[in-house]
PDB file of C-alpha atoms in Angstrom:
ATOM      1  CA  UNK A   1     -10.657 185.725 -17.301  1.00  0.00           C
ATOM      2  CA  UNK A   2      -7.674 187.475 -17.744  1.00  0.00           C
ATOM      3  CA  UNK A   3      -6.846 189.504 -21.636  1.00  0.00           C
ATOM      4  CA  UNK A   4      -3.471 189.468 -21.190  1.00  0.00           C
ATOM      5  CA  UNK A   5      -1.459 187.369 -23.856  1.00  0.00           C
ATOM      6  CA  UNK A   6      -0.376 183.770 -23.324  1.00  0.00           C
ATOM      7  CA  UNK A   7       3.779 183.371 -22.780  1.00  0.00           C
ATOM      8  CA  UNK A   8       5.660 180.884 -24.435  1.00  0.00           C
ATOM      9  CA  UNK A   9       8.143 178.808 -22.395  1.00  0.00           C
ATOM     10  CA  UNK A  10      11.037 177.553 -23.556  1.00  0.00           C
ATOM     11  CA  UNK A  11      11.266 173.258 -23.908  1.00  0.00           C
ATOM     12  CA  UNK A  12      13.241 170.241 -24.543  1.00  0.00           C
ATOM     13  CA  UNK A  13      14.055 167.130 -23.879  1.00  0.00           C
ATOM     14  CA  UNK A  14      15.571 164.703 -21.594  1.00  0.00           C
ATOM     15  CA  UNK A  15      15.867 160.906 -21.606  1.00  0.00           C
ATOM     16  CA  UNK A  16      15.781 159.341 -18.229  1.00  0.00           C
ATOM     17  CA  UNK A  17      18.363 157.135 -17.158  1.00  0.00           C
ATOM     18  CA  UNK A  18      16.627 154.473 -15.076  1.00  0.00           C
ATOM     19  CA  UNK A  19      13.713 154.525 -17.704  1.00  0.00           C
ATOM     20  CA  UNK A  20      14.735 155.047 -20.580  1.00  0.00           C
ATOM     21  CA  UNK A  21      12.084 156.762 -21.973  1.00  0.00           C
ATOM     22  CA  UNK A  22      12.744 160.663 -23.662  1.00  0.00           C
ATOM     23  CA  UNK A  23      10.124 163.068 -21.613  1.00  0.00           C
ATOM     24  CA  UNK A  24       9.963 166.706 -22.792  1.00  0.00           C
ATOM     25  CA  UNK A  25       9.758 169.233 -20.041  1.00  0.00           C
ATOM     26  CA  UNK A  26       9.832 173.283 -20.240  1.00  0.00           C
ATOM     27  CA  UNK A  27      11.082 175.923 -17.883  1.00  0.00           C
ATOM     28  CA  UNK A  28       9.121 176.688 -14.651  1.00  0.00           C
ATOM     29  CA  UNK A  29       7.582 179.626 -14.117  1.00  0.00           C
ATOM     30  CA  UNK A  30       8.765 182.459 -11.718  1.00  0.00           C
ATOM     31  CA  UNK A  31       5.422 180.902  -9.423  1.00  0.00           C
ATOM     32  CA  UNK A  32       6.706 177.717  -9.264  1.00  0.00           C
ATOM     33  CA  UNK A  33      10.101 178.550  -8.871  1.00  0.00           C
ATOM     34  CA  UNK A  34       8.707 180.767  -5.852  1.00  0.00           C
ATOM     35  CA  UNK A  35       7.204 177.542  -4.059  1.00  0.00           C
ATOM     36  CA  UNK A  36      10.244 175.968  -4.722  1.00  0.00           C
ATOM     37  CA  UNK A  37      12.503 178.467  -3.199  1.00  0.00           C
ATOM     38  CA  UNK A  38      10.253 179.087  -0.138  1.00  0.00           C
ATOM     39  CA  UNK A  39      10.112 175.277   0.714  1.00  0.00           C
ATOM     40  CA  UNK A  40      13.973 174.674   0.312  1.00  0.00           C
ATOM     41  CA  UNK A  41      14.247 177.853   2.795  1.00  0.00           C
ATOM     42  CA  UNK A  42      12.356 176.530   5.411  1.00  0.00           C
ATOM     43  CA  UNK A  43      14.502 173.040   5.269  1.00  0.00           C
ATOM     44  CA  UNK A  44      11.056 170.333   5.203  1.00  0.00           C
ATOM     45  CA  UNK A  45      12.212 167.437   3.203  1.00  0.00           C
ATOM     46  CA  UNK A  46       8.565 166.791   3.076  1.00  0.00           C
ATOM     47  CA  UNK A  47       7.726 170.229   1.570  1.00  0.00           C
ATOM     48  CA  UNK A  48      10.279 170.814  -0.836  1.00  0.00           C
ATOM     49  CA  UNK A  49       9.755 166.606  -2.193  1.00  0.00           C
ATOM     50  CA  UNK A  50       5.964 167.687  -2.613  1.00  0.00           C
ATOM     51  CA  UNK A  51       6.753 170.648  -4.577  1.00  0.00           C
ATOM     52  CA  UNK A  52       9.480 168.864  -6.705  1.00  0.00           C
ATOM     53  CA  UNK A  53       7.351 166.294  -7.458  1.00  0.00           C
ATOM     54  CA  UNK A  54       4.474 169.088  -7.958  1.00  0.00           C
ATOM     55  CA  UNK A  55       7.014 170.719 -10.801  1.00  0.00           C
ATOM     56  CA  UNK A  56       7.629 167.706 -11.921  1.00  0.00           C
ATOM     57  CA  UNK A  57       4.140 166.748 -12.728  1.00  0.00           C
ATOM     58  CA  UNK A  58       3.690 170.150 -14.363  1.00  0.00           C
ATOM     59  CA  UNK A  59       6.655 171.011 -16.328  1.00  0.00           C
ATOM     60  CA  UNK A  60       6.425 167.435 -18.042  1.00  0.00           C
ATOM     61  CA  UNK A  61       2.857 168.598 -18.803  1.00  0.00           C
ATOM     62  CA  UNK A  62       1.091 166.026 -16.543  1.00  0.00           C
ATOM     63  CA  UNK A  63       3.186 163.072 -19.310  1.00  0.00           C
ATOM     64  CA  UNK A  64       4.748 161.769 -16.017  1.00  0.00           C
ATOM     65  CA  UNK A  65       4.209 161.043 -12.174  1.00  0.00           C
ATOM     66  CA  UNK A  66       7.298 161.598  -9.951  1.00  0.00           C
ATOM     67  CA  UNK A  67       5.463 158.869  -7.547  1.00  0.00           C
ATOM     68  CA  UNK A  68       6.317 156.260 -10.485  1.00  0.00           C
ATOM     69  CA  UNK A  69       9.898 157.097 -10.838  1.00  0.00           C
ATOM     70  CA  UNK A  70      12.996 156.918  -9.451  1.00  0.00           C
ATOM     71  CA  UNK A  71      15.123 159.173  -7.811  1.00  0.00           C
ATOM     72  CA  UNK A  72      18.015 159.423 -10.630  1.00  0.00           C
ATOM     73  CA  UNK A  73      14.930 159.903 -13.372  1.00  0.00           C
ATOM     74  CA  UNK A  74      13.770 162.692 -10.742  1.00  0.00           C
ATOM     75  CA  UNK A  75      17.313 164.323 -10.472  1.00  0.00           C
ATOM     76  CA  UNK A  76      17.164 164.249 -14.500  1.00  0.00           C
ATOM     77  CA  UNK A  77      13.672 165.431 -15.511  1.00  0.00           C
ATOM     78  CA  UNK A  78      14.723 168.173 -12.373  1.00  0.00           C
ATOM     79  CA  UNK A  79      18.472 169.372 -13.430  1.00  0.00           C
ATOM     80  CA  UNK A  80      16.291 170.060 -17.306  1.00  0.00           C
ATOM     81  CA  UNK A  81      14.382 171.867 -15.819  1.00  0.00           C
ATOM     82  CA  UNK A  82      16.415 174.326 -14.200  1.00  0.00           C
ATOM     83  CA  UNK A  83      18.872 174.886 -17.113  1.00  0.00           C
ATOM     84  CA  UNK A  84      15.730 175.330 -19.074  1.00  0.00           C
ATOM     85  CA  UNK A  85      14.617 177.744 -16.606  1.00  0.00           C
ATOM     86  CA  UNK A  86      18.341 179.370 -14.891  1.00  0.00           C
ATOM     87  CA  UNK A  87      20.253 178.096 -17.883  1.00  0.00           C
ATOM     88  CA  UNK A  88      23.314 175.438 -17.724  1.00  0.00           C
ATOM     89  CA  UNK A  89      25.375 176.941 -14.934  1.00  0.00           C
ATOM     90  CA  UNK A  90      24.436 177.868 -11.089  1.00  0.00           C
ATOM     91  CA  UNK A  91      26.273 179.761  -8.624  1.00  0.00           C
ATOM     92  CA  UNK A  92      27.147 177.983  -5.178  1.00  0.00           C
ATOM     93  CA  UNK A  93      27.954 180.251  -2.364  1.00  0.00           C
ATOM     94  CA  UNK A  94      30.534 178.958   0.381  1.00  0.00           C
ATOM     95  CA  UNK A  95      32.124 180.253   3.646  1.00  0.00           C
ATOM     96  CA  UNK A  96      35.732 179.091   4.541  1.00  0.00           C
ATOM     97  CA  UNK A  97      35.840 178.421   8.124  1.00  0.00           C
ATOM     98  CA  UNK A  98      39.335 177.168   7.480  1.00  0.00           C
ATOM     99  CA  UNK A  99      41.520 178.334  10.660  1.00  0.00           C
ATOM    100  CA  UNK A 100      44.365 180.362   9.868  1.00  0.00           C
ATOM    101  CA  UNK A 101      47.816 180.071  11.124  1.00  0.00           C
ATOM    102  CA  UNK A 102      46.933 182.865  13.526  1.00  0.00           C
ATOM    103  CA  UNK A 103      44.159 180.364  14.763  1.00  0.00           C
ATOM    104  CA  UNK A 104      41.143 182.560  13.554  1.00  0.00           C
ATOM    105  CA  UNK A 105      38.970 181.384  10.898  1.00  0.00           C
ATOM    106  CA  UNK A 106      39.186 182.739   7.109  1.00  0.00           C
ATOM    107  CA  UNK A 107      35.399 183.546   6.957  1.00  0.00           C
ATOM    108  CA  UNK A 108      35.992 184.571   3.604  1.00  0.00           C
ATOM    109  CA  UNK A 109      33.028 184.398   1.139  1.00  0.00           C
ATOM    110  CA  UNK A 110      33.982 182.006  -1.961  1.00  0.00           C
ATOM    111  CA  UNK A 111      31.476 181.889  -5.271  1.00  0.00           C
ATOM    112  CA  UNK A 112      31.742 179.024  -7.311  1.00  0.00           C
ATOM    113  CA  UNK A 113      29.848 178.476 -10.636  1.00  0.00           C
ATOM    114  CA  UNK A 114      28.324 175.203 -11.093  1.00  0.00           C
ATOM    115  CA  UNK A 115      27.742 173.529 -14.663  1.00  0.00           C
ATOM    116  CA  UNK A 116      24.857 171.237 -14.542  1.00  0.00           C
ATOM    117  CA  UNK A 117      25.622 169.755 -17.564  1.00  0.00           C
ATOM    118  CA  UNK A 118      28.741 167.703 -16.222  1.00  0.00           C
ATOM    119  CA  UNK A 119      26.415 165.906 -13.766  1.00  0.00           C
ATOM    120  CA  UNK A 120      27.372 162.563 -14.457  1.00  0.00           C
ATOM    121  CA  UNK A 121      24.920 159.450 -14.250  1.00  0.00           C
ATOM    122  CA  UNK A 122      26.320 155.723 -13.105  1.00  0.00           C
ATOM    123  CA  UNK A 123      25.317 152.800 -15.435  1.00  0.00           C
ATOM    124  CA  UNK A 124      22.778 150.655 -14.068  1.00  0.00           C
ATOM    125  CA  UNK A 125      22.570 146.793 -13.771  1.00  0.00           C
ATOM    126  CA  UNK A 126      23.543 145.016 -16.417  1.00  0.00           C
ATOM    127  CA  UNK A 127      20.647 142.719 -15.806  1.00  0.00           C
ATOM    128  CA  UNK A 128      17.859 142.937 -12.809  1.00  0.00           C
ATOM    129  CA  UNK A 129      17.278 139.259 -12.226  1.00  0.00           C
ATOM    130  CA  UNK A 130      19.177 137.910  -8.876  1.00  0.00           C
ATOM    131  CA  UNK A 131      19.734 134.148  -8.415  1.00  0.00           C
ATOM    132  CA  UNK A 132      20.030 134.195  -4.636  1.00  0.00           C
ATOM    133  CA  UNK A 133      19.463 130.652  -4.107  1.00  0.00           C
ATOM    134  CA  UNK A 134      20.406 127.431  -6.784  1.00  0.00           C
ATOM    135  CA  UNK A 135      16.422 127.211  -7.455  1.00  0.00           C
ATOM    136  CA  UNK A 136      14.959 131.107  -6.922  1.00  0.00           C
ATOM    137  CA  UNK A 137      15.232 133.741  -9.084  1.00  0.00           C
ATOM    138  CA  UNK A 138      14.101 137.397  -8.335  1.00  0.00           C
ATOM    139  CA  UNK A 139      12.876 139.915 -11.035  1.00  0.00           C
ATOM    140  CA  UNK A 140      13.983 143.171  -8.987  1.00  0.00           C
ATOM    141  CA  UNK A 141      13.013 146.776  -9.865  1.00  0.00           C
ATOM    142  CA  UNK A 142      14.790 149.930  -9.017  1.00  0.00           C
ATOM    143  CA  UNK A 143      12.680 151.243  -6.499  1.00  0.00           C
ATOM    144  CA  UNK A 144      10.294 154.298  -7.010  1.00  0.00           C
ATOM    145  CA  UNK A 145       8.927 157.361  -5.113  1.00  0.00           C
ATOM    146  CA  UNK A 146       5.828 155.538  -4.484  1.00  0.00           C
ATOM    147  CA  UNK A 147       7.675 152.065  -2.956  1.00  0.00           C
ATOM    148  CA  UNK A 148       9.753 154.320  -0.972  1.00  0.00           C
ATOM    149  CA  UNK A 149       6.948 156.248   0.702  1.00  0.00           C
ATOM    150  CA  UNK A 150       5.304 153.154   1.434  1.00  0.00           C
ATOM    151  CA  UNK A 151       7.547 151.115   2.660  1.00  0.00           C
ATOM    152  CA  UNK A 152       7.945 154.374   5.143  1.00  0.00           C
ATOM    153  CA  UNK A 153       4.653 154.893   6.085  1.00  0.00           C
ATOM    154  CA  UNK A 154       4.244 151.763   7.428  1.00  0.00           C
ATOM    155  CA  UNK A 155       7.279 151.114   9.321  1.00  0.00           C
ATOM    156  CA  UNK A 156       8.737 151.840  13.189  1.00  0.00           C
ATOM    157  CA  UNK A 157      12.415 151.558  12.096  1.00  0.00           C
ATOM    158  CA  UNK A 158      14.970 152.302   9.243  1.00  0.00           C
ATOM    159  CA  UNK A 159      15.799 148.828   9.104  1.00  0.00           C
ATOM    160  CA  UNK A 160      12.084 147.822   8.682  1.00  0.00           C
ATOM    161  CA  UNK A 161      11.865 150.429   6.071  1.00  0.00           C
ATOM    162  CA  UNK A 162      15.122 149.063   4.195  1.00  0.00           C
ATOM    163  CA  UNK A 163      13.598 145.566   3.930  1.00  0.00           C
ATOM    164  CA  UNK A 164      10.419 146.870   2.756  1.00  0.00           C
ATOM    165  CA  UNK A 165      11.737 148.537   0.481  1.00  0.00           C
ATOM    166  CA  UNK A 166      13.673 145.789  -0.829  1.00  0.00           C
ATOM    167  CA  UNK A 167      10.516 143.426  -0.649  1.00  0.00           C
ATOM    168  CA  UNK A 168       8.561 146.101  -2.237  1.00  0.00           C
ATOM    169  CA  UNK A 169      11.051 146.243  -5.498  1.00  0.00           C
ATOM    170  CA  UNK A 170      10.159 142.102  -6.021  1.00  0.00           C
ATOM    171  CA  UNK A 171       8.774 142.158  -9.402  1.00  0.00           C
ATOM    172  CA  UNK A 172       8.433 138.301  -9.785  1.00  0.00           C
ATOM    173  CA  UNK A 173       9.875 135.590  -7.868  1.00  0.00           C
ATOM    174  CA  UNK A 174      10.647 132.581 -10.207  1.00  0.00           C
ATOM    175  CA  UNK A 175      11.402 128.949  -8.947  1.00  0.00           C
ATOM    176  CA  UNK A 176      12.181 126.353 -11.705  1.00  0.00           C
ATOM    177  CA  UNK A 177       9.038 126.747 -14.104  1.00  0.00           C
ATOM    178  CA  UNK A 178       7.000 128.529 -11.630  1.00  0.00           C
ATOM    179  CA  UNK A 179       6.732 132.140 -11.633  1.00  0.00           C
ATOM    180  CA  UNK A 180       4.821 134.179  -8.792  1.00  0.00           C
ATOM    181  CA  UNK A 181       3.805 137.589  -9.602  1.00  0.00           C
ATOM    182  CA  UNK A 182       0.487 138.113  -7.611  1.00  0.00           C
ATOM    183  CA  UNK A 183       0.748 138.350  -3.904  1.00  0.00           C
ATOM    184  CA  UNK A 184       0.127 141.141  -1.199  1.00  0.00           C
ATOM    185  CA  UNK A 185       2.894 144.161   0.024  1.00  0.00           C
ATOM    186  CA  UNK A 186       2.631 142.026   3.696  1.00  0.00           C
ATOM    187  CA  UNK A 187       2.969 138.462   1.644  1.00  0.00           C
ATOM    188  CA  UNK A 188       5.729 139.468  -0.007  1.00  0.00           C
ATOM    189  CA  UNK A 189       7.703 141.216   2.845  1.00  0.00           C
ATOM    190  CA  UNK A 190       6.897 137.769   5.305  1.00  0.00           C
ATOM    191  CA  UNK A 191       8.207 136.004   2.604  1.00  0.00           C
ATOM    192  CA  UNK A 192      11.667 138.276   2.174  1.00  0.00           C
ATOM    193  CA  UNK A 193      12.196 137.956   5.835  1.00  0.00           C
ATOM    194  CA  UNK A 194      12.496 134.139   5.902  1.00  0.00           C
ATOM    195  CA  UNK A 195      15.826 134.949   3.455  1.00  0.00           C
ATOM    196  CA  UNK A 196      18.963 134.109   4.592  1.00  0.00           C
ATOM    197  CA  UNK A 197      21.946 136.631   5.117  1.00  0.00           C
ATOM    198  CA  UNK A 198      23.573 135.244   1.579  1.00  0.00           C
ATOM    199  CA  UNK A 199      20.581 135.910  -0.450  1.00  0.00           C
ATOM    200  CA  UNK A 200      19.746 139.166   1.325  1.00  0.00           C
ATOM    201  CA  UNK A 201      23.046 140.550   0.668  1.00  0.00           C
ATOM    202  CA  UNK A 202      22.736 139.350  -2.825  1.00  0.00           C
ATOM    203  CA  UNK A 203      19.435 141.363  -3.528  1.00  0.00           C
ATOM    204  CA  UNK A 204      21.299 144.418  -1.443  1.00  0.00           C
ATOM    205  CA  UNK A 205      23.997 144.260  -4.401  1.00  0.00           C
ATOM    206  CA  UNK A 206      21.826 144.726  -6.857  1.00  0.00           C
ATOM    207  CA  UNK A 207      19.950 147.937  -5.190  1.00  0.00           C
ATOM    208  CA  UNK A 208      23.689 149.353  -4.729  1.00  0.00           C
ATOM    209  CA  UNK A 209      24.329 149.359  -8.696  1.00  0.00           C
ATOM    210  CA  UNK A 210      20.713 152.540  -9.050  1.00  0.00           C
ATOM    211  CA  UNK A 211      22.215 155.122 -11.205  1.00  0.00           C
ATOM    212  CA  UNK A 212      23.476 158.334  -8.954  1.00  0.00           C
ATOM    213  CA  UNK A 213      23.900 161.809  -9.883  1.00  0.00           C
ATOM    214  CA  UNK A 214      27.412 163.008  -9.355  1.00  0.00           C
ATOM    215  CA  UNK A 215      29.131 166.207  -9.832  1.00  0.00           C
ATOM    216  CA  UNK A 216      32.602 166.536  -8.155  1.00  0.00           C
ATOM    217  CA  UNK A 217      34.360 169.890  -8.417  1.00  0.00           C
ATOM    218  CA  UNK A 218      37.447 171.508  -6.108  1.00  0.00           C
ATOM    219  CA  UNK A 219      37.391 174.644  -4.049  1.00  0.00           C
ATOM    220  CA  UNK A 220      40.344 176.985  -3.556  1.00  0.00           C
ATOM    221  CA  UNK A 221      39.461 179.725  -1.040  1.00  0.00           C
ATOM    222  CA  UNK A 222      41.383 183.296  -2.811  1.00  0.00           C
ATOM    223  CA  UNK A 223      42.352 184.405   1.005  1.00  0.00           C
ATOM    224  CA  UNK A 224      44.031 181.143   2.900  1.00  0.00           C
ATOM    225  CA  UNK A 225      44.522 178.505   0.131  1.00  0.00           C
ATOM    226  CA  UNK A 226      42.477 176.188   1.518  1.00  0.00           C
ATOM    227  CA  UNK A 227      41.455 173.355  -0.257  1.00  0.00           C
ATOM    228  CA  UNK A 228      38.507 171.476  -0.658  1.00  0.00           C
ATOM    229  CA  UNK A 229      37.071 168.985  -2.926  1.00  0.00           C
ATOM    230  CA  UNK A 230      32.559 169.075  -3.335  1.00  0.00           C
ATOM    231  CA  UNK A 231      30.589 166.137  -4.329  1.00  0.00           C
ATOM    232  CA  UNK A 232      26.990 166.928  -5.324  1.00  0.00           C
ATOM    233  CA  UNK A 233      24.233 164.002  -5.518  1.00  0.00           C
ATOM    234  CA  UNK A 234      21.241 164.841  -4.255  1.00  0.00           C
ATOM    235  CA  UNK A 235      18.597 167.129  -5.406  1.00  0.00           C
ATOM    236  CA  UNK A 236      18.330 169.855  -3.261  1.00  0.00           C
ATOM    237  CA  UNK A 237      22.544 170.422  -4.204  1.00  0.00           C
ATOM    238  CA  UNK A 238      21.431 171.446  -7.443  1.00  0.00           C
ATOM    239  CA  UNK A 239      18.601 174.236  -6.379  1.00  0.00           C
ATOM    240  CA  UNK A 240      18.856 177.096  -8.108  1.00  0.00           C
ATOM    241  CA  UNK A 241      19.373 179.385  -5.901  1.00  0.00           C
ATOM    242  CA  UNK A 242      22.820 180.418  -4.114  1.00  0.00           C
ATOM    243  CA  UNK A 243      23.328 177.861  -1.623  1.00  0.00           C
ATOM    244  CA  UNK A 244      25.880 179.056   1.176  1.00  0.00           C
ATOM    245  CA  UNK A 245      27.649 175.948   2.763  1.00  0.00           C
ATOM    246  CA  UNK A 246      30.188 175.859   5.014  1.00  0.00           C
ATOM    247  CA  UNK A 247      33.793 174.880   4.052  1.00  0.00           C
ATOM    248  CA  UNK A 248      36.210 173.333   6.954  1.00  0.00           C
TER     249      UNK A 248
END
């Protein structure tokens, strides 16, 4: 065992949107940050969820499982993290392919310096029950990692995986004084596909209101004015690392 002195990382905290709960994280470490990097390089979606879910779990010091949240709670507990770590502001690295009036492109190299702290959050639902028929009432959840993956794993198409995923997010169905809250992943997704297009739209309504993570900024390349204006939402746009992307 190792004689060398124990580091101190800075910490803080963050209250989730979809949750509501305050979680305290601290900064990664240059290891994890590392891991990170390397799986955002070599463009997995697979790799770089494990190991932000994997940071997750231990920068929140094991208070919180990414697998039980959802995705705006994830962009949160993520975007403290990295101003804990990086502090507040990133730089973004762009490349204006713009073409010029001579017809060749600009090419010119833009850097643009990103505060996380004006990442802005949407409201959520007023209210997650959904009357979709006179009679039936659904208790709905914003789904989580974990519904996600497995309404994934076990379909064939995106559509199947949409319903799931809506069928999944059924926290109780109530009908007059009955309320159902026990029954199987393949009872409950049966039952959701014997819905009609009206109440399937209505439940669709209610998954459109989940908070996102927006941060909208504007572009003006130095060398051909070009304009352009960026919209950031999901995770990997708010790496910490320079991220070159192309402008056109």
């Amino acid at each position: 065992m190792s004689n060398l002195p124990l580091t101190v990382m800075p910490s803080s905290t963050v209250e989730l949107p979809v949750l509501g709960k305050t979680i305290r994280v601290r900064a990664m470490t240059i290891r994890e940050e590392k891991n990170l990097l390397t799986a955002k390089d070599a463009g997995n979606t697979e790799d770089i969820e494990f190991c932000v879910s994997e940071l997750i779990k231990e920068c929140s010091y094991n208070k919180v499982s990414p697998d039980e949240l959802t995705e705006p709670d994830i962009i949160a507990l993520f975007l403290k993290i990295v101003e804990l770590s990086k502090g507040p502001c990133v730089t973004h690295t762009y490349i204006c392919h713009n073409k010029t009036d001579e017809g060749k492109e600009c090419l010119n190299r833009i850097n643009v310096t990103v505060d996380l702290r004006n990442v802005k959050f949407s409201d959520c639902a007023k209210t997650n029950l959904v009357k979709i028929q006179d009679n039936i009432t659904l208790e709905l959840v914003y789904p989580t990692n974990e519904i996600f993956k497995k309404a994934a794993e076990s379909s064939k198409t995106e559509i199947e995986t949409q319903l799931k995923v809506y069928a999944y997010s059924v926290k109780s169905i109530m009908q007059g004084d009955d309320i159902y809250t026990e029954y199987t992943d393949a009872e409950i997704y049966d039952w959701f596909l014997g819905l009609n297009e009206d109440s399937l739209k209505k439940v669709a309504d209610f998954f459109n209101t989940i908070p996102k993570a927006t941060l909208t900024y504007d572009i003006v390349c130095p060398k051909c004015g070009y304009k352009e204006t960026i919209t950031l939402t999901r995770i990997s746009d708010f790496f910490t690392q320079d991220t070159q992307e192309t402008l056109s």
